[in-house]
Short mmCIF file of C-alpha atoms in Angstrom, two decimals:
data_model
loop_
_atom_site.label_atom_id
_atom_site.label_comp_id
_atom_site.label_asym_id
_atom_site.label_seq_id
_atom_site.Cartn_x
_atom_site.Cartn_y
_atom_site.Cartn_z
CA UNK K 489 -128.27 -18.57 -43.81
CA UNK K 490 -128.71 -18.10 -47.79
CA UNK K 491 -125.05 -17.65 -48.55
CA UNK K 492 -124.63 -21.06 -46.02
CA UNK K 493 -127.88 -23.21 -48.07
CA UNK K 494 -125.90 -21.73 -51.54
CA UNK K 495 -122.67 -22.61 -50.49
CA UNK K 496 -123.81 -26.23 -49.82
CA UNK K 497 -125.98 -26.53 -52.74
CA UNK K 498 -123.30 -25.49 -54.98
CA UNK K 499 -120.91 -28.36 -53.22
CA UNK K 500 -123.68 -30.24 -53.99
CA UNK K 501 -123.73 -29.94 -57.81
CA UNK K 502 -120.29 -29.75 -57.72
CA UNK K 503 -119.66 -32.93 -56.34
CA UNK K 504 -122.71 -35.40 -58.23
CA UNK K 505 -120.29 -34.39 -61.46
CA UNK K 506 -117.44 -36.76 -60.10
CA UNK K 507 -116.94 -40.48 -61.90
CA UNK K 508 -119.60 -43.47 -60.65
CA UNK K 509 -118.05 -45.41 -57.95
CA UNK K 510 -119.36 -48.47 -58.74
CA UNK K 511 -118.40 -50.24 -62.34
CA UNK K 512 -118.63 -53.39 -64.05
CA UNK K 513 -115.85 -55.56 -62.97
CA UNK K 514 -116.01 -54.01 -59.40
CA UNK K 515 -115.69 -56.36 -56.30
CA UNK K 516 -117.06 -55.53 -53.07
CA UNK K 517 -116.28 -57.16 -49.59
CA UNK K 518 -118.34 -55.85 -46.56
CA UNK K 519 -117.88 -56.63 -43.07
CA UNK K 520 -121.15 -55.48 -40.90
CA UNK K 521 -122.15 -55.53 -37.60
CA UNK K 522 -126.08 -55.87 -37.06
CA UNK K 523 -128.92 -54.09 -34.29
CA UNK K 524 -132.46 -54.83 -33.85
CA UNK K 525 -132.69 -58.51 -34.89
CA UNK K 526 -135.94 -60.34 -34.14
CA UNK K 527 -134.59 -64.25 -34.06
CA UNK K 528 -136.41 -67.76 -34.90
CA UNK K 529 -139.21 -69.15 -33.84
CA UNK K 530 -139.53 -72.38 -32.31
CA UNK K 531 -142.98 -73.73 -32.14
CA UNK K 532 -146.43 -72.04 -31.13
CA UNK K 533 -145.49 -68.50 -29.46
CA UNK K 534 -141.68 -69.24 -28.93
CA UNK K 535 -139.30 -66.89 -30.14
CA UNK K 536 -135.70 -66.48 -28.91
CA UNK K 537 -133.58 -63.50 -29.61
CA UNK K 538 -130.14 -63.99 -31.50
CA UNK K 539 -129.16 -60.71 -32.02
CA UNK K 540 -126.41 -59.60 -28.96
CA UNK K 541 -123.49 -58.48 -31.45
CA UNK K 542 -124.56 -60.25 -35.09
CA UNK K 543 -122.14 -60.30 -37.96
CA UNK K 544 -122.45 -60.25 -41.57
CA UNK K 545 -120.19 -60.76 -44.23
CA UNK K 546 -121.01 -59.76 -48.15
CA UNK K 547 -120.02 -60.09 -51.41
CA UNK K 548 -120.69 -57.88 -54.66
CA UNK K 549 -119.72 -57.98 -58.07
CA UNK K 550 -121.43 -55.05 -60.48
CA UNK K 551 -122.33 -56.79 -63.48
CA UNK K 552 -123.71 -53.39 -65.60
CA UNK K 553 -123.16 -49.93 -65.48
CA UNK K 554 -123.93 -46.57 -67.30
CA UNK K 555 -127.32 -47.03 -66.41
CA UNK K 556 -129.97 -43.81 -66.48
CA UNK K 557 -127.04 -41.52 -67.44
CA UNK K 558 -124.64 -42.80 -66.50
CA UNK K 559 -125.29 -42.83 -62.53
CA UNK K 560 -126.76 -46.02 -62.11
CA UNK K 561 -125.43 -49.84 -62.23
CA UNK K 562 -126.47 -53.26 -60.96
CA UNK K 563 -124.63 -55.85 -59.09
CA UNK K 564 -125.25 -59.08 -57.24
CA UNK K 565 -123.78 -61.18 -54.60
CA UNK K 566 -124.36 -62.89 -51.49
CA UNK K 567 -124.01 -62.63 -47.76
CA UNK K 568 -123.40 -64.70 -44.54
CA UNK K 569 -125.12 -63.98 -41.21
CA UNK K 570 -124.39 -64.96 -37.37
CA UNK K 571 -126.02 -63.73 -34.64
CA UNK K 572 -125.38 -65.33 -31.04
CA UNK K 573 -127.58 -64.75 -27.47
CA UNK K 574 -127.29 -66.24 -24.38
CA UNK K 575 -128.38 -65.60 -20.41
CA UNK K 576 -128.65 -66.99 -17.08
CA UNK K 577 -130.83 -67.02 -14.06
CA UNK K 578 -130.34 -67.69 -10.85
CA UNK K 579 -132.56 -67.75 -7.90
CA UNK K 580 -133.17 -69.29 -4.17
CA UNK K 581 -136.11 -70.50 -2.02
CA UNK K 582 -133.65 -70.71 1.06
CA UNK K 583 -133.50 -74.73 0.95
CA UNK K 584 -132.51 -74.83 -2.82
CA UNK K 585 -130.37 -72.83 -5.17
CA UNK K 586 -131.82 -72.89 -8.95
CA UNK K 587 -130.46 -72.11 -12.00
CA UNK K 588 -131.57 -71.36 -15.48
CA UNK K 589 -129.19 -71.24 -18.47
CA UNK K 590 -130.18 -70.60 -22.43
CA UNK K 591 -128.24 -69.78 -25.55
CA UNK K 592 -129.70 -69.09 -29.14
CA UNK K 593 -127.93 -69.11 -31.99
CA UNK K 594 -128.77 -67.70 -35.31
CA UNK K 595 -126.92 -68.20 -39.22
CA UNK K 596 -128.59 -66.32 -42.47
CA UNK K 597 -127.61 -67.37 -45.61
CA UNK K 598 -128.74 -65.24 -48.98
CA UNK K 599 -128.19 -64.18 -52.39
CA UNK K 600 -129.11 -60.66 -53.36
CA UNK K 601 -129.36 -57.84 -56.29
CA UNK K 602 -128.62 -54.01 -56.00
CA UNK K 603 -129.83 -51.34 -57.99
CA UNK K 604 -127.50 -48.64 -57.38
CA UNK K 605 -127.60 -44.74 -58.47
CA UNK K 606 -125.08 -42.29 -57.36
CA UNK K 607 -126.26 -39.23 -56.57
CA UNK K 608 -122.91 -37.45 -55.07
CA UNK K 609 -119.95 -38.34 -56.14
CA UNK K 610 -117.71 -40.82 -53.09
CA UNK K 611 -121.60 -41.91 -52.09
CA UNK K 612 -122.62 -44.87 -53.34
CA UNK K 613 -126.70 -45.46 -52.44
CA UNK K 614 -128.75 -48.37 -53.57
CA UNK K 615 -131.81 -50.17 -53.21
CA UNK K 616 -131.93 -54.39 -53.24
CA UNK K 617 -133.32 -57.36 -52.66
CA UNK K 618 -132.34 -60.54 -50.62
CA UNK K 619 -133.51 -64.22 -50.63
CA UNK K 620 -131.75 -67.12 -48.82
CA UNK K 621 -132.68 -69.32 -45.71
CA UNK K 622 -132.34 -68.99 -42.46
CA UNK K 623 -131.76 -71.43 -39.17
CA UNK K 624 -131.78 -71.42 -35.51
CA UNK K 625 -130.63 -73.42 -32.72
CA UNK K 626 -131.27 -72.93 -28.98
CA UNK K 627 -130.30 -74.90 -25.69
CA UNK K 628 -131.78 -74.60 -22.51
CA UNK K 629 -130.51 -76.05 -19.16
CA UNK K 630 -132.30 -76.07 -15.15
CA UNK K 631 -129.62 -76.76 -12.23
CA UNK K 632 -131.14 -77.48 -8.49
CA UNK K 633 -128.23 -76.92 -6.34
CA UNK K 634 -125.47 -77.35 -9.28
CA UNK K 635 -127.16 -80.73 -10.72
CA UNK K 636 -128.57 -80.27 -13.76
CA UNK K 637 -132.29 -81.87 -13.87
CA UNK K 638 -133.92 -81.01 -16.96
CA UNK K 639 -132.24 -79.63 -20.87
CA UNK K 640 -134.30 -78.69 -23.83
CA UNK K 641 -132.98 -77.80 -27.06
CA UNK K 642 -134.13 -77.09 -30.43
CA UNK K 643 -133.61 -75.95 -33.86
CA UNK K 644 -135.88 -74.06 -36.51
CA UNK K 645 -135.50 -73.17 -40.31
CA UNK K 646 -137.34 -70.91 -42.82
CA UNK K 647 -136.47 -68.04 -45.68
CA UNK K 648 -135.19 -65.27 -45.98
CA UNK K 649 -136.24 -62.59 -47.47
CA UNK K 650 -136.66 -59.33 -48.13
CA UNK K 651 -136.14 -55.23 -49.24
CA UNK K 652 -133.46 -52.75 -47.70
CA UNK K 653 -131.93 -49.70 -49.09
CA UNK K 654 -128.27 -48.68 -48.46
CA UNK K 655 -125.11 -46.71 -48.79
CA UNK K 656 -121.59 -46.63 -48.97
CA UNK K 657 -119.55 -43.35 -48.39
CA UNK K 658 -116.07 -43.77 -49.93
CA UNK K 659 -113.49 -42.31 -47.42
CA UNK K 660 -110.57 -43.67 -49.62
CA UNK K 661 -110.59 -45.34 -53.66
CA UNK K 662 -110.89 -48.62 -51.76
CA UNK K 663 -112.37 -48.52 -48.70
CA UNK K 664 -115.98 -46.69 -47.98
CA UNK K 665 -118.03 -46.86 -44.52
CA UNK K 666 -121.28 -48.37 -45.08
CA UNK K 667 -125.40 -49.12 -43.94
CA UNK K 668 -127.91 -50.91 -44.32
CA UNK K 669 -131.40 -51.05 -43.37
CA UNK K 670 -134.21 -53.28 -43.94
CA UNK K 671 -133.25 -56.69 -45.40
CA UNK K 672 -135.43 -59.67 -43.81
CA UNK K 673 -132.80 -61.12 -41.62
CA UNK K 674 -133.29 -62.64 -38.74
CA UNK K 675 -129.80 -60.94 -36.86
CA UNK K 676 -130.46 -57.49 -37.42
CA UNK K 677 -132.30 -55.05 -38.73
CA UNK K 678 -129.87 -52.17 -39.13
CA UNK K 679 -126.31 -53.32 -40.21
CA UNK K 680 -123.27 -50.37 -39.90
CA UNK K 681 -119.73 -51.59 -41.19
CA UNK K 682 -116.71 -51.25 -43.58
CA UNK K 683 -116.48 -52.42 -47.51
CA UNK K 684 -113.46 -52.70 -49.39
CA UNK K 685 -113.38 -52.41 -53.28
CA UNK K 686 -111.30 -54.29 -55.81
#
């Protein structure tokens, strides 16, 4: 167990000597899908969902480097949310066949700052913060026997905001696998996807 905990340790050290993987003049482009968002609201106590299989794409420029030895740079950019939800319900009294039919829509829009700091060389972590604005739309339809009798629909607006941390694991010079957690947006909470560098 030693010689296993040295072994690793001295991969460890070994590795955090490598070049910083993210420089000034570096471009970014992130493609993300998103769990756990919490949607809009829409008046007193209504909230819809709009997180079934969200998307985000980012952009990021690094604007300074060779910060805190070396390891640590800053960059800015932006991102673009979507997150889409929809359902149906159908039911029967034995004279009358009802149906119920919704969909919620969500789009984020926000600018952001990193503060990155590379601990291991390929892994590029960072902390940042986000601030945009956010919208939602929703329609809701009731069918009695296949004629539609009553609609509802809505829409809602507010910021966004927030903190997240994150990482980016380089698997090639361009391309790295990448997370995100935390963030303020209303599609997802957690956001897993791909970045490419240029």
């Amino acid at each position: 167990m030693k010689k296993i905990f040295v072994l690793l340790s001295s991969a460890l050290l070994a590795a955090s000597a490598g070049a910083q993987d993210f420089v000034s003049g570096d471009n970014v482009l992130g493609a993300n899908v998103g769990f756990g968002g919490h949607g809009h609201k829409y008046g007193y106590k209504m909230k819809y969902d709009c997180a079934m299989i969200p998307l985000q794409v980012s952009y990021e420029r690094c604007v300074a480097d060779g910060l805190i030895d070396g390891n640590a740079a800053i960059g800015v950019g932006g991102n673009v949310s979507f997150g889409t939800r929809g359902d149906a319900h159908k039911w029967s009294d034995g004279e009358n066949k009802y149906k119920d039919k919704w969909r919620n829509n969500c789009l984020d829009v926000a600018v952001f700052s990193n503060f990155h700091y590379q601990f291991v060389d390929k892994l590029d972590t960072y902390v940042g913060m986000q601030i945009g604005g956010g919208t939602g739309f929703y329609k809701w339809k009731h069918k009695v026997n296949g004629e539609k009798v009553d609609k509802s629909t809505g829409s809602s607006a507010d910021i966004v905001w927030g903190m997240y941390v994150g990482a980016r694991y380089y698997i090639a010079p361009s391309f790295a696998i990448a997370a995100e957690l935390g963030g303020g947006i209303h599609t997802s909470i957690l956001k897993v996807g791909v970045n490419y560098r240029f």
